[in-house]
Coordinates of C-alpha atoms in Angstrom, one line a residue:
X1 CA 241.8 301.0 90.6
X2 CA 240.2 297.7 91.7
X3 CA 240.4 295.0 89.0
X4 CA 237.7 292.9 90.7
X5 CA 234.9 295.5 90.3
X6 CA 233.8 297.0 86.9
X7 CA 235.4 300.3 86.0
X8 CA 233.4 303.5 86.1
X9 CA 233.4 305.6 82.9
X10 CA 235.6 308.2 84.7
X11 CA 238.2 305.5 85.6
X12 CA 238.1 304.0 82.1
X13 CA 238.7 307.4 80.5
X14 CA 241.6 308.1 82.8
X15 CA 243.2 304.7 82.0
X16 CA 242.6 305.3 78.3
X17 CA 244.2 308.8 78.5
X18 CA 247.3 307.1 80.0
X19 CA 247.2 304.4 77.3
X20 CA 247.0 307.1 74.6
X21 CA 250.0 308.8 76.2
X22 CA 252.1 305.7 76.1
X23 CA 250.9 304.9 72.6
X24 CA 252.1 308.3 71.4
X25 CA 255.4 308.0 73.2
X26 CA 256.4 304.4 72.6
X27 CA 253.8 302.0 71.1
X28 CA 252.4 302.7 67.6
X29 CA 250.4 299.4 67.6
X30 CA 248.6 300.5 70.8
X31 CA 248.0 304.0 69.2
X32 CA 246.4 302.4 66.1
X33 CA 244.2 300.1 68.3
X34 CA 242.9 303.1 70.2
X35 CA 242.3 305.0 67.0
X36 CA 240.4 302.1 65.4
X37 CA 238.2 301.1 68.3
X38 CA 235.8 302.7 70.8
X39 CA 235.3 303.1 74.6
X40 CA 233.1 300.0 74.9
X41 CA 235.9 297.9 73.4
X42 CA 238.4 299.1 76.0
X43 CA 235.8 299.0 78.9
X44 CA 235.6 295.2 78.4
X45 CA 239.4 295.1 78.3
X46 CA 240.5 297.1 81.3
X47 CA 243.2 294.6 82.3
X48 CA 244.6 295.0 78.8
X49 CA 244.9 298.8 79.2
X50 CA 246.7 298.4 82.6
X51 CA 249.0 295.7 81.2
X52 CA 249.9 297.9 78.2
X53 CA 250.6 301.0 80.4
X54 CA 252.9 299.0 82.8
X55 CA 254.7 297.3 79.9
X56 CA 255.3 300.5 78.0
X57 CA 256.6 302.2 81.2
X58 CA 259.0 299.3 81.7
X59 CA 260.2 299.6 78.0
X60 CA 260.8 303.3 78.3
X61 CA 262.8 302.9 81.5
X62 CA 264.9 300.0 79.9
X63 CA 265.4 301.9 76.6
X64 CA 266.5 305.1 78.3
X65 CA 268.8 303.3 80.8
X66 CA 270.6 301.7 77.9
X67 CA 271.2 305.1 76.4
X68 CA 272.2 306.6 79.7
X69 CA 269.3 309.1 79.5
X70 CA 267.0 310.2 82.3
X71 CA 263.7 308.3 81.6
X72 CA 261.8 310.5 84.0
X73 CA 261.9 313.2 81.4
X74 CA 260.0 311.1 78.9
X75 CA 257.5 309.9 81.5
X76 CA 256.8 313.6 82.2
X77 CA 255.1 314.0 78.8
X78 CA 252.0 316.0 79.4
X79 CA 252.9 316.7 83.1
X80 CA 254.5 320.1 82.5
X81 CA 251.3 321.9 81.5
X82 CA 249.2 319.2 83.3
X83 CA 250.7 320.1 86.7
X84 CA 250.3 323.8 86.0
X85 CA 246.6 323.3 85.3
X86 CA 246.2 321.1 88.3
X87 CA 247.7 323.8 90.6
X88 CA 245.0 326.2 89.3
X89 CA 242.2 323.7 89.8
X90 CA 243.4 323.0 93.4
X91 CA 243.0 326.7 94.2
X92 CA 239.4 326.9 92.8
X93 CA 236.2 325.2 93.9
X94 CA 234.2 326.2 90.8
X95 CA 235.7 323.6 88.5
X96 CA 235.1 320.3 90.2
X97 CA 234.3 318.5 86.9
X98 CA 237.7 319.4 85.5
X99 CA 239.7 317.9 88.4
X100 CA 241.7 314.6 88.0
X101 CA 241.7 315.1 84.2
X102 CA 244.8 317.3 84.1
X103 CA 246.9 314.6 82.4
X104 CA 244.8 314.7 79.2
X105 CA 244.9 318.5 79.2
X106 CA 248.6 318.4 79.5
X107 CA 249.0 316.0 76.6
X108 CA 246.8 318.1 74.3
X109 CA 248.4 321.4 75.0
X110 CA 251.9 320.1 74.8
X111 CA 251.1 318.6 71.4
X112 CA 249.6 321.9 70.4
X113 CA 252.8 323.7 71.4
X114 CA 254.9 321.2 69.4
X115 CA 252.7 321.9 66.4
X116 CA 253.0 325.6 67.0
X117 CA 256.8 325.5 66.8
X118 CA 256.7 323.0 63.8
X119 CA 258.1 320.0 65.6
X120 CA 255.1 317.8 64.8
X121 CA 252.9 318.3 61.7
X122 CA 249.3 319.5 61.9
X123 CA 248.1 316.2 60.4
X124 CA 249.3 314.2 63.4
X125 CA 247.9 316.9 65.8
X126 CA 244.4 316.7 64.3
X127 CA 244.6 312.9 64.2
X128 CA 245.3 312.8 68.0
X129 CA 242.6 315.5 68.7
X130 CA 240.0 313.4 66.7
X131 CA 240.8 310.4 69.0
X132 CA 240.3 312.6 72.1
X133 CA 236.9 313.8 70.7
X134 CA 235.9 310.2 69.8
X135 CA 236.4 309.0 73.4
X136 CA 234.9 312.2 74.8
X137 CA 238.0 312.8 76.9
X138 CA 237.4 316.5 77.8
X139 CA 240.9 317.4 76.5
X140 CA 240.3 321.2 76.0
X141 CA 239.8 323.8 78.6
X142 CA 236.9 326.2 78.5
X143 CA 237.8 329.5 76.8
X144 CA 236.5 331.6 79.7
X145 CA 238.6 329.5 82.1
X146 CA 241.7 330.1 80.0
X147 CA 241.0 333.8 79.6
X148 CA 240.7 334.1 83.4
X149 CA 243.4 331.7 84.6
X150 CA 246.1 331.7 81.8
X151 CA 248.1 334.2 83.9
X152 CA 248.1 331.8 86.9
X153 CA 249.2 328.9 84.7
X154 CA 252.0 330.9 83.2
X155 CA 253.1 332.1 86.6
X156 CA 253.3 328.5 87.9
X157 CA 255.4 327.5 84.9
X158 CA 257.7 330.5 85.3
X159 CA 258.3 329.8 89.0
X160 CA 258.7 326.0 88.5
X161 CA 260.9 325.8 85.4
X162 CA 262.4 329.2 84.6
X163 CA 265.7 330.4 85.9
X164 CA 268.1 333.1 84.8
X165 CA 270.1 330.5 82.8
X166 CA 267.3 329.3 80.5
X167 CA 265.8 332.8 79.9
X168 CA 262.1 332.1 80.3
X169 CA 262.1 328.8 78.5
X170 CA 260.1 325.7 79.5
X171 CA 261.4 322.2 78.9
X172 CA 259.0 319.7 77.2
X173 CA 259.4 316.4 75.4
X174 CA 260.9 316.7 71.9
X175 CA 258.3 314.5 70.1
X176 CA 258.3 314.5 66.3
X177 CA 255.9 311.6 65.5
X178 CA 254.2 308.6 67.0
X179 CA 257.0 306.6 68.8
X180 CA 259.6 309.1 67.6
X181 CA 261.4 311.2 70.2
X182 CA 264.5 313.3 69.3
X183 CA 267.8 312.0 70.9
X184 CA 268.1 315.2 72.9
X185 CA 264.6 314.3 74.4
X186 CA 264.0 317.8 75.8
X187 CA 263.3 321.0 73.8
X188 CA 263.2 324.4 75.5
X189 CA 260.2 326.4 74.4
X190 CA 259.8 330.2 75.1
X191 CA 257.2 331.0 77.6
X192 CA 255.6 333.3 75.0
X193 CA 254.5 330.2 73.0
X194 CA 252.8 328.7 76.0
X195 CA 250.9 332.0 76.4
X196 CA 250.0 332.2 72.7
X197 CA 248.7 328.6 72.7
X198 CA 246.7 328.8 75.9
X199 CA 245.2 332.2 75.3
X200 CA 245.8 333.8 71.9
X201 CA 243.8 336.9 72.7
X202 CA 246.2 337.7 75.6
X203 CA 249.3 337.3 73.4
X204 CA 248.8 339.0 70.1
X205 CA 252.3 340.5 70.0
X206 CA 254.1 337.3 71.0
X207 CA 254.8 336.3 67.4
X208 CA 257.9 338.4 66.9
X209 CA 259.5 337.2 70.1
X210 CA 259.0 333.6 69.0
X211 CA 260.6 334.2 65.6
X212 CA 263.7 335.9 67.0
X213 CA 264.2 333.2 69.6
X214 CA 263.5 330.1 67.5
X215 CA 263.8 330.6 63.8
X216 CA 266.8 332.9 63.6
X217 CA 269.3 331.5 66.0
X218 CA 272.7 332.8 66.9
X219 CA 275.8 330.9 65.9
X220 CA 279.4 331.6 64.8
X221 CA 278.4 331.7 61.1
X222 CA 274.9 333.3 61.3
X223 CA 273.7 336.7 62.3
X224 CA 270.4 337.4 64.2
X225 CA 268.0 339.3 62.1
X226 CA 266.6 342.0 64.3
X227 CA 262.8 341.8 64.1
X228 CA 261.9 342.3 67.7
X229 CA 260.1 345.5 67.0
X230 CA 257.8 344.0 64.5
X231 CA 254.4 342.4 65.3
X232 CA 254.0 341.0 61.8
X233 CA 254.9 337.5 60.7
X234 CA 256.2 337.3 57.1
X235 CA 255.2 334.0 55.5
X236 CA 256.7 332.9 52.2
X237 CA 254.8 331.0 49.5
X238 CA 251.3 332.0 50.6
X239 CA 249.0 330.1 48.3
X240 CA 245.2 330.0 47.8
X241 CA 243.9 327.3 50.1
X242 CA 241.0 326.6 47.8
X243 CA 243.4 326.1 44.8
X244 CA 245.6 323.8 46.9
X245 CA 242.7 321.7 48.0
X246 CA 241.5 321.4 44.3
X247 CA 244.9 320.3 43.2
X248 CA 245.0 317.6 45.9
X249 CA 241.4 316.6 45.1
X250 CA 242.0 316.2 41.3
X251 CA 245.3 314.4 42.0
X252 CA 243.5 311.9 44.3
X253 CA 240.8 311.3 41.7
X254 CA 243.3 310.2 39.1
X255 CA 245.2 307.0 38.2
X256 CA 248.6 308.6 38.4
X257 CA 251.2 309.3 41.1
X258 CA 251.5 313.0 41.8
X259 CA 253.8 315.1 44.0
X260 CA 252.7 318.6 44.8
X261 CA 255.5 320.9 46.0
X262 CA 255.5 324.2 47.8
X263 CA 252.1 323.3 49.4
X264 CA 250.6 325.9 51.7
X265 CA 249.9 323.8 54.8
X266 CA 247.1 325.9 56.4
X267 CA 244.6 324.2 58.7
X268 CA 242.0 323.7 55.9
X269 CA 244.5 321.9 53.6
X270 CA 245.8 319.7 56.4
X271 CA 242.3 318.8 57.5
X272 CA 241.3 317.9 53.9
X273 CA 244.4 315.6 53.6
X274 CA 243.5 314.0 57.0
X275 CA 239.9 313.2 55.8
X276 CA 241.2 311.8 52.5
X277 CA 243.7 309.6 54.5
X278 CA 240.8 308.4 56.7
X279 CA 238.9 307.4 53.5
X280 CA 242.0 305.2 52.6
X281 CA 243.2 307.5 49.9
X282 CA 247.0 307.1 49.4
X283 CA 248.3 310.5 50.4
X284 CA 251.1 311.6 52.6
X285 CA 252.8 314.8 53.7
X286 CA 256.6 315.1 53.3
X287 CA 259.1 317.6 54.6
X288 CA 262.4 318.2 52.9
X289 CA 265.0 317.6 55.6
X290 CA 266.8 320.7 56.9
X291 CA 270.1 318.7 57.0
X292 CA 269.9 318.4 53.2
X293 CA 269.6 322.2 52.9
X294 CA 272.6 322.5 55.2
X295 CA 274.7 320.2 53.2
X296 CA 273.8 321.8 49.9
X297 CA 274.4 325.2 51.4
X298 CA 277.8 324.2 52.7
X299 CA 279.0 322.7 49.4
X300 CA 278.0 325.6 47.3
X301 CA 279.2 328.2 49.8
X302 CA 282.6 326.4 50.1
X303 CA 283.2 326.3 46.4
X304 CA 282.0 329.9 45.6
X305 CA 283.4 331.2 48.9
X306 CA 286.9 329.9 48.2
X307 CA 287.0 331.3 44.6
X308 CA 285.8 334.8 45.6
X309 CA 287.8 334.9 48.8
X310 CA 291.0 333.9 47.0
X311 CA 290.7 336.7 44.4
X312 CA 289.7 339.4 46.9
X313 CA 292.1 338.1 49.5
X314 CA 295.1 338.1 47.2
X315 CA 294.4 341.7 45.9
X316 CA 293.9 343.1 49.4
X317 CA 296.8 341.2 50.9
X318 CA 299.1 342.3 48.0
X319 CA 298.3 346.0 48.4
X320 CA 298.8 346.0 52.2
X321 CA 301.9 343.8 51.9
X322 CA 303.5 346.2 49.4
X323 CA 302.9 349.2 51.6
X324 CA 304.4 347.5 54.6
X325 CA 307.3 346.1 52.5
X326 CA 308.5 349.6 51.8
X327 CA 308.9 350.1 55.5
X328 CA 310.4 346.7 56.3
X329 CA 312.8 344.2 54.8
X330 CA 311.7 341.7 52.2
X331 CA 311.7 338.7 54.7
X332 CA 309.6 340.4 57.2
X333 CA 307.3 341.8 54.5
X334 CA 306.7 338.3 53.1
X335 CA 305.8 337.0 56.6
X336 CA 303.5 340.0 57.2
X337 CA 302.0 339.6 53.7
X338 CA 301.1 335.9 54.5
X339 CA 299.6 336.8 57.8
X340 CA 297.5 339.6 56.3
X341 CA 296.5 337.4 53.4
X342 CA 295.2 334.7 55.9
X343 CA 293.4 337.3 57.9
X344 CA 291.7 338.9 55.0
X345 CA 291.0 335.5 53.3
X346 CA 289.2 334.2 56.4
X347 CA 287.2 337.4 56.8
X348 CA 286.0 337.4 53.2
X349 CA 285.4 333.6 53.1
X350 CA 283.2 333.8 56.2
X351 CA 281.2 336.7 54.7
X352 CA 280.6 335.0 51.4
X353 CA 280.0 331.6 53.0
X354 CA 277.3 333.1 55.3
X355 CA 275.6 334.9 52.4
X356 CA 275.4 331.8 50.1
X357 CA 274.6 329.4 53.0
X358 CA 271.6 331.5 54.1
X359 CA 270.4 331.8 50.5
X360 CA 270.6 328.0 49.9
X361 CA 268.9 327.2 53.2
X362 CA 266.1 329.7 52.4
X363 CA 265.6 328.1 49.0
X364 CA 265.3 324.7 50.5
X365 CA 262.9 325.9 53.1
X366 CA 260.7 327.3 50.4
X367 CA 260.1 323.9 48.8
X368 CA 260.1 322.1 52.2
X369 CA 256.4 321.0 52.2
X370 CA 255.3 318.5 49.6
X371 CA 252.3 316.2 49.3
X372 CA 252.8 312.8 47.7
X373 CA 249.6 311.3 46.2
X374 CA 249.0 307.9 44.6
X375 CA 245.8 308.3 42.6
X376 CA 242.9 306.4 44.2
X377 CA 241.0 305.7 40.9
X378 CA 241.3 302.0 39.9
X379 CA 241.9 301.8 36.1
X380 CA 241.3 298.0 36.1
X381 CA 237.9 298.2 37.7
X382 CA 235.8 301.1 36.5
X383 CA 232.7 299.7 38.2
X384 CA 234.0 300.6 41.7
X385 CA 236.1 303.7 40.8
X386 CA 238.2 303.7 44.0
X387 CA 241.0 301.3 44.9
X388 CA 240.5 301.3 48.6
X389 CA 237.4 301.6 50.9
X390 CA 236.6 301.7 54.7
X391 CA 234.5 298.7 55.7
X392 CA 232.7 299.9 58.9
X393 CA 229.1 300.7 59.7
X394 CA 229.5 304.5 60.4
X395 CA 231.9 307.3 59.8
X396 CA 232.0 310.7 61.5
X397 CA 234.0 313.6 60.0
X398 CA 234.5 317.0 61.7
X399 CA 235.2 319.9 59.3
X400 CA 235.6 322.3 62.3
X401 CA 235.3 325.8 60.8
X402 CA 236.3 324.9 57.2
X403 CA 233.6 325.7 54.7
X404 CA 235.9 325.0 51.8
X405 CA 236.6 321.4 53.1
X406 CA 232.9 320.8 53.8
X407 CA 231.6 322.0 50.4
X408 CA 234.3 320.2 48.3
X409 CA 234.0 317.0 50.3
X410 CA 230.2 316.6 50.4
X411 CA 229.6 315.3 46.8
X412 CA 232.7 313.0 47.1
X413 CA 231.3 311.4 50.3
X414 CA 228.0 310.8 48.5
X415 CA 229.8 309.1 45.6
X416 CA 232.0 307.2 48.1
X417 CA 229.2 305.7 50.2
X418 CA 227.4 304.5 47.1
X419 CA 230.5 302.8 45.7
X420 CA 231.4 301.4 49.1
X421 CA 228.0 299.8 49.5
X422 CA 228.3 298.1 46.1
X423 CA 231.8 296.8 46.9
X424 CA 230.8 295.7 50.4
X425 CA 227.8 293.7 49.0
X426 CA 230.0 292.1 46.3
X427 CA 232.7 291.0 48.8
X428 CA 230.3 290.3 51.7
X429 CA 231.8 293.0 53.9
X430 CA 230.4 295.7 56.2
X431 CA 228.2 298.4 54.5
X432 CA 228.5 302.0 55.7
X433 CA 225.1 302.7 57.2
X434 CA 225.7 306.5 57.4
X435 CA 228.3 309.2 57.3
X436 CA 228.0 312.2 59.6
X437 CA 229.5 315.5 58.6
X438 CA 229.7 318.0 61.4
X439 CA 231.5 321.3 62.2
X440 CA 231.9 323.9 64.9
X441 CA 229.2 326.3 66.2
X442 CA 229.7 328.7 63.3
X443 CA 229.3 325.9 60.7
X444 CA 226.2 324.7 62.4
X445 CA 224.4 328.0 62.6
X446 CA 225.8 330.5 60.1
X447 CA 227.4 328.8 57.1
X448 CA 224.6 327.5 54.9
X449 CA 224.9 324.1 53.1
X450 CA 221.4 323.6 51.8
X451 CA 221.9 324.9 48.2
X452 CA 224.5 322.1 47.7
X453 CA 222.4 319.5 49.5
X454 CA 219.4 320.3 47.2
X455 CA 221.5 319.7 44.1
X456 CA 223.0 316.5 45.5
X457 CA 219.5 315.1 46.2
X458 CA 218.6 315.7 42.5
X459 CA 221.9 314.3 41.1
X460 CA 222.5 311.3 43.3
X461 CA 219.5 308.9 42.9
X462 CA 220.2 306.7 46.0
X463 CA 221.4 309.4 48.4
X464 CA 219.4 310.4 51.5
X465 CA 220.6 313.5 53.5
X466 CA 219.1 314.5 56.9
X467 CA 219.7 317.6 58.9
X468 CA 220.5 316.5 62.4
X469 CA 220.1 319.8 64.3
X470 CA 219.1 322.9 62.3
X471 CA 217.7 322.8 58.8
X472 CA 220.0 324.1 56.0
X473 CA 223.1 323.7 58.2
X474 CA 225.5 321.0 59.5
X475 CA 225.5 318.5 61.1
X476 CA 224.1 316.3 58.3
X477 CA 223.7 312.5 58.0
X478 CA 224.4 310.9 54.6
X479 CA 223.0 307.5 53.9
X480 CA 222.0 305.2 51.0
X481 CA 218.3 304.6 50.3
X482 CA 217.1 301.0 50.8
X483 CA 216.2 300.4 47.1
X484 CA 218.7 298.2 45.2
X485 CA 221.8 300.1 44.1
X486 CA 222.8 300.0 40.5
X487 CA 226.3 301.1 39.5
X488 CA 225.3 302.8 36.2
X489 CA 222.8 305.3 37.6
X490 CA 224.4 306.5 40.9
X491 CA 224.9 309.9 39.4
X492 CA 222.3 311.5 37.1
X493 CA 224.1 314.1 35.0
X494 CA 221.1 316.1 33.9
X495 CA 221.0 319.9 33.5
X496 CA 220.8 321.2 37.1
X497 CA 220.5 324.6 38.6
X498 CA 223.0 325.5 41.4
X499 CA 222.3 328.6 43.6
X500 CA 225.9 329.7 44.3
X501 CA 225.1 333.1 45.8
X502 CA 226.3 331.8 49.2
X503 CA 229.5 330.2 47.7
X504 CA 231.0 329.6 44.3
X505 CA 232.4 326.4 45.7
X506 CA 228.9 324.8 45.5
X507 CA 229.4 324.7 41.7
X508 CA 233.1 323.7 41.9
X509 CA 232.3 320.7 44.1
X510 CA 229.8 319.3 41.7

């Protein structure tokens, strides 16, 4: 890369992908800077990108050398799948436009795998994916390509990383959050998970293999639950995603602090939380630590185990001791009785301990996911309703395939842009010119949104909504009309007719 000549877009994106990689691994400030800016900002600051990449590389090497850890492992983040994809590209001439971008593919798919095995949360994964979309980084491989070449990618991984010892497992970086890597650095992931993530159609029955090898692990005090013959995944606490989103919504539109427990973190719920966070709503996902469950399980198991084991152990030991005492002398019988007691006590204790330990851990797992919300309604300033706003000229939200998120979010965005414009004018800050709401192909051609848009146009006096592609469907552009905004008549609460034949959520959202 020549520093004296201006960078081409391809070079700039390659450098940005590297900067994003180091931001995820080691530099939260750099990650936030990438998230908050655009390609033009970094194109003018190419030396800054190179400097940051070099500095972060040095920091990782220094940090790992102090801990006597192989830094090469960390610098390999994204290279495991990246190199496998590169090897396939090198064998084909049909995919010239994909070449030299394998590093960003590797980062995306390794993050997707970490999300699949619950090492990083979906919120973080979606956040990073949104950055990749924003910079147009071509992070995702074509579905046809994957359907055709997944086998070659898996074969490369198997030949390169699998041996008889690690039993078809691939080592990747054990990342848990931005700038947070587990002390063990590497986590071995079953090859079946790679297959499932790369080509779900080709690996429908991989689920049971994953559960048996990851969730139920073998140890001295735990038994493997044999579910290898089952192709069904049993999920506890399945909730209604629509109800979960409504609970989060109403909690955000309050003045109180709310904690929602046992939250069903399906994609729609996580996406809704992410968009609210982007709108500066104070909301966070929390996971109850498994260590806590372990400690609680151990304490209870020890107490109850000792009591039960003592009673049962004494009875059994007494009976067996008495029988043997008849045959032997008293001294020998006493010794034998003690040995038998210890043997039986240990056996019973282990059995009871395992039972209680498993039960306690399961109970703690059930309430593991919780959402902490600090209501975003400002009780001291009813004119502006919200406590926090984004002050930028445009916002783009992707709802992917989530009709629920799209429908429940749309009126909120209309209210938000009006309130933001009033606040921005008062404080002499940036007004939002428009908000774009887009989705995937299905949302943009099949899932109708016009009944809700029609109602919004009648209810929100200052709101202007334009269909950007196909009439009646996403993407849409929301903006404020040029006439002077007045706080008291933003929303006109007249009697209105809502056609909810396509979805009952049109009514709910209003």
